[in-house]
PDB file of C-alpha atoms and ligand atoms in Angstrom:
ATOM      1  CA  MET A   1     165.058 -65.121 -82.234  1.00 93.00           C
ATOM      2  CA  ASP A   2     168.682 -65.747 -83.031  1.00 98.00           C
ATOM      3  CA  ARG A   3     171.016 -68.410 -81.750  1.00 98.00           C
ATOM      4  CA  THR A   4     174.664 -68.510 -80.858  1.00 98.00           C
ATOM      5  CA  LEU A   5     177.119 -71.043 -79.498  1.00 98.00           C
ATOM      6  CA  ALA A   6     178.865 -70.477 -76.184  1.00 99.00           C
ATOM      7  CA  ILE A   7     181.711 -72.568 -74.805  1.00 99.00           C
ATOM      8  CA  MET A   8     182.862 -72.394 -71.214  1.00 99.00           C
ATOM      9  CA  LYS A   9     186.495 -73.218 -71.866  1.00 99.00           C
ATOM     10  CA  PRO A  10     188.718 -75.557 -69.789  1.00 99.00           C
ATOM     11  CA  ASP A  11     189.937 -72.650 -67.600  1.00 99.00           C
ATOM     12  CA  CYS A  12     186.297 -71.780 -66.780  1.00 99.00           C
ATOM     13  CA  VAL A  13     185.614 -75.353 -65.635  1.00 99.00           C
ATOM     14  CA  GLN A  14     188.930 -75.628 -63.724  1.00 98.00           C
ATOM     15  CA  LYS A  15     188.273 -72.354 -61.890  1.00 98.00           C
ATOM     16  CA  LYS A  16     184.765 -73.568 -60.918  1.00 98.00           C
ATOM     17  CA  LEU A  17     183.174 -70.613 -62.706  1.00 98.00           C
ATOM     18  CA  VAL A  18     180.570 -72.536 -64.729  1.00 98.00           C
ATOM     19  CA  GLY A  19     177.769 -71.675 -62.274  1.00 98.00           C
ATOM     20  CA  LYS A  20     178.642 -67.975 -62.300  1.00 98.00           C
ATOM     21  CA  VAL A  21     178.781 -67.886 -66.102  1.00 98.00           C
ATOM     22  CA  VAL A  22     175.438 -69.709 -66.405  1.00 98.00           C
ATOM     23  CA  ASP A  23     173.950 -67.177 -63.948  1.00 98.00           C
ATOM     24  CA  LYS A  24     175.239 -64.291 -66.111  1.00 98.00           C
ATOM     25  CA  ILE A  25     173.774 -65.919 -69.225  1.00 98.00           C
ATOM     26  CA  LEU A  26     170.333 -66.208 -67.609  1.00 98.00           C
ATOM     27  CA  GLU A  27     170.470 -62.776 -65.905  1.00 98.00           C
ATOM     28  CA  ASN A  28     171.163 -61.261 -69.320  1.00 98.00           C
ATOM     29  CA  GLY A  29     167.999 -62.706 -70.803  1.00 98.00           C
ATOM     30  CA  PHE A  30     169.340 -65.575 -72.894  1.00 98.00           C
ATOM     31  CA  ASN A  31     167.369 -68.809 -73.167  1.00 98.00           C
ATOM     32  CA  ILE A  32     169.538 -71.907 -72.883  1.00 98.00           C
ATOM     33  CA  LEU A  33     168.439 -74.358 -75.605  1.00 98.00           C
ATOM     34  CA  GLY A  34     171.108 -76.969 -74.917  1.00 98.00           C
ATOM     35  CA  LEU A  35     173.878 -77.424 -72.353  1.00 98.00           C
ATOM     36  CA  LYS A  36     176.411 -80.192 -71.855  1.00 98.00           C
ATOM     37  CA  MET A  37     179.880 -80.937 -70.554  1.00 98.00           C
ATOM     38  CA  ILE A  38     182.236 -82.692 -72.939  1.00 98.00           C
ATOM     39  CA  ARG A  39     185.942 -83.367 -73.342  1.00 98.00           C
ATOM     40  CA  LEU A  40     187.103 -82.312 -76.807  1.00 98.00           C
ATOM     41  CA  SER A  41     189.413 -84.639 -78.716  1.00 98.00           C
ATOM     42  CA  GLU A  42     192.370 -83.111 -80.525  1.00 98.00           C
ATOM     43  CA  ALA A  43     190.605 -83.768 -83.843  1.00 98.00           C
ATOM     44  CA  GLN A  44     187.459 -81.989 -82.638  1.00 98.00           C
ATOM     45  CA  ALA A  45     189.373 -78.956 -81.345  1.00 98.00           C
ATOM     46  CA  LYS A  46     191.325 -78.697 -84.606  1.00 98.00           C
ATOM     47  CA  ALA A  47     188.168 -78.942 -86.684  1.00 98.00           C
ATOM     48  CA  PHE A  48     186.236 -76.485 -84.516  1.00 98.00           C
ATOM     49  CA  TYR A  49     188.992 -73.869 -84.823  1.00 98.00           C
ATOM     50  CA  ASP A  50     189.999 -74.660 -88.424  1.00 98.00           C
ATOM     51  CA  VAL A  51     189.582 -70.981 -89.450  1.00 97.00           C
ATOM     52  CA  HIS A  52     192.623 -70.252 -87.262  1.00 98.00           C
ATOM     53  CA  GLU A  53     194.803 -73.017 -88.725  1.00 98.00           C
ATOM     54  CA  GLY A  54     198.278 -71.661 -89.521  1.00 97.00           C
ATOM     55  CA  LYS A  55     198.039 -68.758 -87.081  1.00 98.00           C
ATOM     56  CA  PRO A  56     200.797 -68.546 -84.446  1.00 98.00           C
ATOM     57  CA  PHE A  57     198.407 -69.342 -81.592  1.00 98.00           C
ATOM     58  CA  TYR A  58     196.653 -72.321 -83.244  1.00 98.00           C
ATOM     59  CA  ASP A  59     198.628 -75.187 -81.676  1.00 98.00           C
ATOM     60  CA  GLU A  60     198.487 -73.600 -78.232  1.00 98.00           C
ATOM     61  CA  LEU A  61     194.746 -73.043 -78.652  1.00 98.00           C
ATOM     62  CA  VAL A  62     194.167 -76.714 -79.550  1.00 98.00           C
ATOM     63  CA  ASP A  63     196.281 -77.825 -76.539  1.00 98.00           C
ATOM     64  CA  PHE A  64     194.333 -75.512 -74.239  1.00 98.00           C
ATOM     65  CA  MET A  65     190.905 -76.541 -75.499  1.00 98.00           C
ATOM     66  CA  THR A  66     191.720 -80.235 -74.986  1.00 98.00           C
ATOM     67  CA  GLU A  67     193.371 -79.994 -71.556  1.00 98.00           C
ATOM     68  CA  GLY A  68     190.123 -80.609 -69.682  1.00 98.00           C
ATOM     69  CA  PRO A  69     186.361 -80.661 -70.070  1.00 98.00           C
ATOM     70  CA  VAL A  70     184.385 -77.773 -71.523  1.00 99.00           C
ATOM     71  CA  VAL A  71     180.703 -76.863 -71.221  1.00 99.00           C
ATOM     72  CA  VAL A  72     178.997 -76.067 -74.501  1.00 99.00           C
ATOM     73  CA  ALA A  73     175.711 -74.177 -74.680  1.00 98.00           C
ATOM     74  CA  SER A  74     173.335 -73.125 -77.399  1.00 98.00           C
ATOM     75  CA  LEU A  75     171.884 -69.724 -76.499  1.00 98.00           C
ATOM     76  CA  GLU A  76     168.845 -67.904 -77.851  1.00 98.00           C
ATOM     77  CA  LYS A  77     168.116 -64.169 -77.724  1.00 98.00           C
ATOM     78  CA  GLU A  78     167.421 -61.222 -80.061  1.00 98.00           C
ATOM     79  CA  ASN A  79     170.764 -60.551 -81.761  1.00 98.00           C
ATOM     80  CA  ALA A  80     172.223 -63.472 -79.825  1.00 98.00           C
ATOM     81  CA  VAL A  81     175.635 -63.408 -81.545  1.00 98.00           C
ATOM     82  CA  ALA A  82     176.348 -59.759 -80.742  1.00 98.00           C
ATOM     83  CA  ALA A  83     174.691 -59.917 -77.316  1.00 98.00           C
ATOM     84  CA  TRP A  84     176.814 -62.885 -76.222  1.00 99.00           C
ATOM     85  CA  ARG A  85     180.014 -61.329 -77.580  1.00 98.00           C
ATOM     86  CA  GLU A  86     179.181 -58.151 -75.646  1.00 98.00           C
ATOM     87  CA  LEU A  87     178.765 -60.132 -72.419  1.00 98.00           C
ATOM     88  CA  MET A  88     182.023 -62.043 -73.106  1.00 98.00           C
ATOM     89  CA  GLY A  89     184.113 -58.909 -73.713  1.00 98.00           C
ATOM     90  CA  ALA A  90     187.123 -58.478 -75.986  1.00 98.00           C
ATOM     91  CA  THR A  91     189.301 -61.506 -76.806  1.00 98.00           C
ATOM     92  CA  ASN A  92     192.163 -60.004 -74.779  1.00 98.00           C
ATOM     93  CA  PRO A  93     190.958 -59.402 -71.198  1.00 98.00           C
ATOM     94  CA  THR A  94     193.197 -56.332 -70.903  1.00 98.00           C
ATOM     95  CA  GLU A  95     190.987 -54.753 -73.602  1.00 98.00           C
ATOM     96  CA  ALA A  96     187.679 -56.063 -72.258  1.00 98.00           C
ATOM     97  CA  ASP A  97     185.073 -53.705 -70.780  1.00 98.00           C
ATOM     98  CA  GLU A  98     184.341 -53.691 -67.053  1.00 98.00           C
ATOM     99  CA  GLY A  99     181.752 -56.262 -66.046  1.00 97.00           C
ATOM    100  CA  THR A 100     182.360 -58.562 -69.011  1.00 98.00           C
ATOM    101  CA  LEU A 101     183.152 -62.227 -68.378  1.00 98.00           C
ATOM    102  CA  ARG A 102     186.649 -61.954 -69.790  1.00 98.00           C
ATOM    103  CA  LYS A 103     187.416 -58.816 -67.764  1.00 98.00           C
ATOM    104  CA  LEU A 104     186.103 -60.477 -64.623  1.00 98.00           C
ATOM    105  CA  PHE A 105     187.596 -63.932 -65.005  1.00 98.00           C
ATOM    106  CA  ALA A 106     190.154 -64.354 -67.842  1.00 98.00           C
ATOM    107  CA  ASP A 107     193.898 -64.713 -67.240  1.00 98.00           C
ATOM    108  CA  ASN A 108     195.142 -63.705 -70.699  1.00 98.00           C
ATOM    109  CA  VAL A 109     194.308 -63.593 -74.423  1.00 98.00           C
ATOM    110  CA  GLY A 110     194.643 -67.373 -74.770  1.00 98.00           C
ATOM    111  CA  ARG A 111     193.024 -68.561 -71.536  1.00 98.00           C
ATOM    112  CA  ASN A 112     189.991 -66.346 -71.826  1.00 98.00           C
ATOM    113  CA  ILE A 113     187.162 -68.308 -70.191  1.00 98.00           C
ATOM    114  CA  VAL A 114     184.547 -68.351 -72.956  1.00 99.00           C
ATOM    115  CA  HIS A 115     183.961 -68.749 -76.683  1.00 99.00           C
ATOM    116  CA  GLY A 116     181.233 -67.144 -78.757  1.00 98.00           C
ATOM    117  CA  SER A 117     180.316 -67.446 -82.427  1.00 98.00           C
ATOM    118  CA  ASP A 118     181.293 -64.435 -84.555  1.00 98.00           C
ATOM    119  CA  ALA A 119     178.311 -64.371 -86.967  1.00 98.00           C
ATOM    120  CA  THR A 120     174.885 -65.977 -87.402  1.00 97.00           C
ATOM    121  CA  GLU A 121     176.164 -68.289 -90.171  1.00 97.00           C
ATOM    122  CA  THR A 122     179.113 -69.349 -88.005  1.00 98.00           C
ATOM    123  CA  ALA A 123     176.711 -69.944 -85.120  1.00 98.00           C
ATOM    124  CA  LYS A 124     174.662 -72.406 -87.227  1.00 98.00           C
ATOM    125  CA  ARG A 125     177.771 -74.392 -88.052  1.00 98.00           C
ATOM    126  CA  GLU A 126     179.087 -74.264 -84.485  1.00 98.00           C
ATOM    127  CA  ILE A 127     175.769 -75.266 -82.878  1.00 98.00           C
ATOM    128  CA  SER A 128     175.428 -78.248 -85.208  1.00 98.00           C
ATOM    129  CA  PHE A 129     179.044 -79.171 -84.415  1.00 98.00           C
ATOM    130  CA  PHE A 130     177.937 -80.020 -80.857  1.00 98.00           C
ATOM    131  CA  PHE A 131     174.158 -80.458 -80.854  1.00 98.00           C
ATOM    132  CA  SER A 132     171.646 -82.381 -82.911  1.00 97.00           C
ATOM    133  CA  GLU A 133     168.281 -80.585 -83.477  1.00 93.00           C
ATOM    134  CA  THR A 134     166.577 -82.955 -81.003  1.00 96.00           C
ATOM    135  CA  GLU A 135     168.972 -81.864 -78.247  1.00 97.00           C
ATOM    136  CA  LEU A 136     167.885 -78.225 -78.560  1.00 97.00           C
ATOM    137  CA  ILE A 137     164.859 -77.640 -76.355  1.00 91.00           C
TER     138      ILE A 137
HETATM  139  N1  UDP B 201     193.789 -66.587 -79.246  1.00 53.25           N
HETATM  140  C1  UDP B 201     195.084 -66.554 -78.746  1.00 53.25           C
HETATM  141  N2  UDP B 201     195.909 -65.532 -79.146  1.00 53.25           N
HETATM  142  C2  UDP B 201     195.506 -64.551 -79.986  1.00 53.25           C
HETATM  143  C3  UDP B 201     194.209 -64.593 -80.510  1.00 53.25           C
HETATM  144  C4  UDP B 201     193.357 -65.626 -80.114  1.00 53.25           C
HETATM  145  O1  UDP B 201     195.457 -67.437 -77.979  1.00 53.25           O
HETATM  146  O2  UDP B 201     196.300 -63.661 -80.301  1.00 53.25           O
HETATM  147  C5  UDP B 201     192.867 -67.678 -78.845  1.00 53.25           C
HETATM  148  C6  UDP B 201     191.865 -67.218 -77.782  1.00 53.25           C
HETATM  149  O3  UDP B 201     191.583 -68.315 -76.914  1.00 53.25           O
HETATM  150  C7  UDP B 201     190.668 -66.859 -78.630  1.00 53.25           C
HETATM  151  C8  UDP B 201     190.713 -67.950 -79.696  1.00 53.25           C
HETATM  152  O4  UDP B 201     192.111 -68.112 -79.971  1.00 53.25           O
HETATM  153  O5  UDP B 201     189.471 -66.847 -77.883  1.00 53.25           O
HETATM  154  C9  UDP B 201     189.993 -67.635 -80.983  1.00 53.25           C
HETATM  155  O6  UDP B 201     190.442 -66.375 -81.462  1.00 53.25           O
HETATM  156  P1  UDP B 201     189.429 -65.296 -82.036  1.00 53.25           P
HETATM  157  O7  UDP B 201     190.234 -64.230 -82.674  1.00 53.25           O
HETATM  158  O8  UDP B 201     188.387 -65.970 -82.856  1.00 53.25           O
HETATM  159  O9  UDP B 201     188.784 -64.680 -80.693  1.00 53.25           O
HETATM  160  P2  UDP B 201     187.319 -64.821 -80.060  1.00 53.25           P
HETATM  161  O10 UDP B 201     186.340 -64.941 -81.193  1.00 53.25           O
HETATM  162  O11 UDP B 201     187.361 -66.028 -79.167  1.00 53.25           O
HETATM  163  O12 UDP B 201     187.134 -63.557 -79.273  1.00 53.25           O
HETATM  164 MG1   MG B 202     186.336 -66.125 -82.869  1.00 53.25          MG
END
């Protein structure tokens, strides 16, 4: 089984949607291996999103991701990376399919409710960014 990293972003927590998103995760057959609420420091947010450094939205993204707590989760399923991205929907909610989390709940391309890893290798790095092996059940 494959793993991916999910983040319920600050807008998700502020809008009290964490329960609904966790329900969707479980309804869609993912196992939750680890789950915790944390407040990202600026240094953590910058490091987590370092692939986007220099892009026009980078500073705004770091500000957004540090404005309040997030809930991070390690998910397990067959083809977990693709399956979670499918449930999230497109980055821009205006382009997201009906029924996806971003279509249902996101305000705009920046404040878009959830994060998901983009590849299995990325997922390994992103899971270990937040969880030690002993925290993954
Ligand atoms: N983002 C943004 N403007 C853009 C593209 C991305 O604010 O034009 C933000 C958005 O929060 C997105 C994150 O940067 O989720 C990471 O971008 P990426 O292209 O990796 O999208 P994702 O993998 O989250 O769908
Ligand atoms: Mg991405």
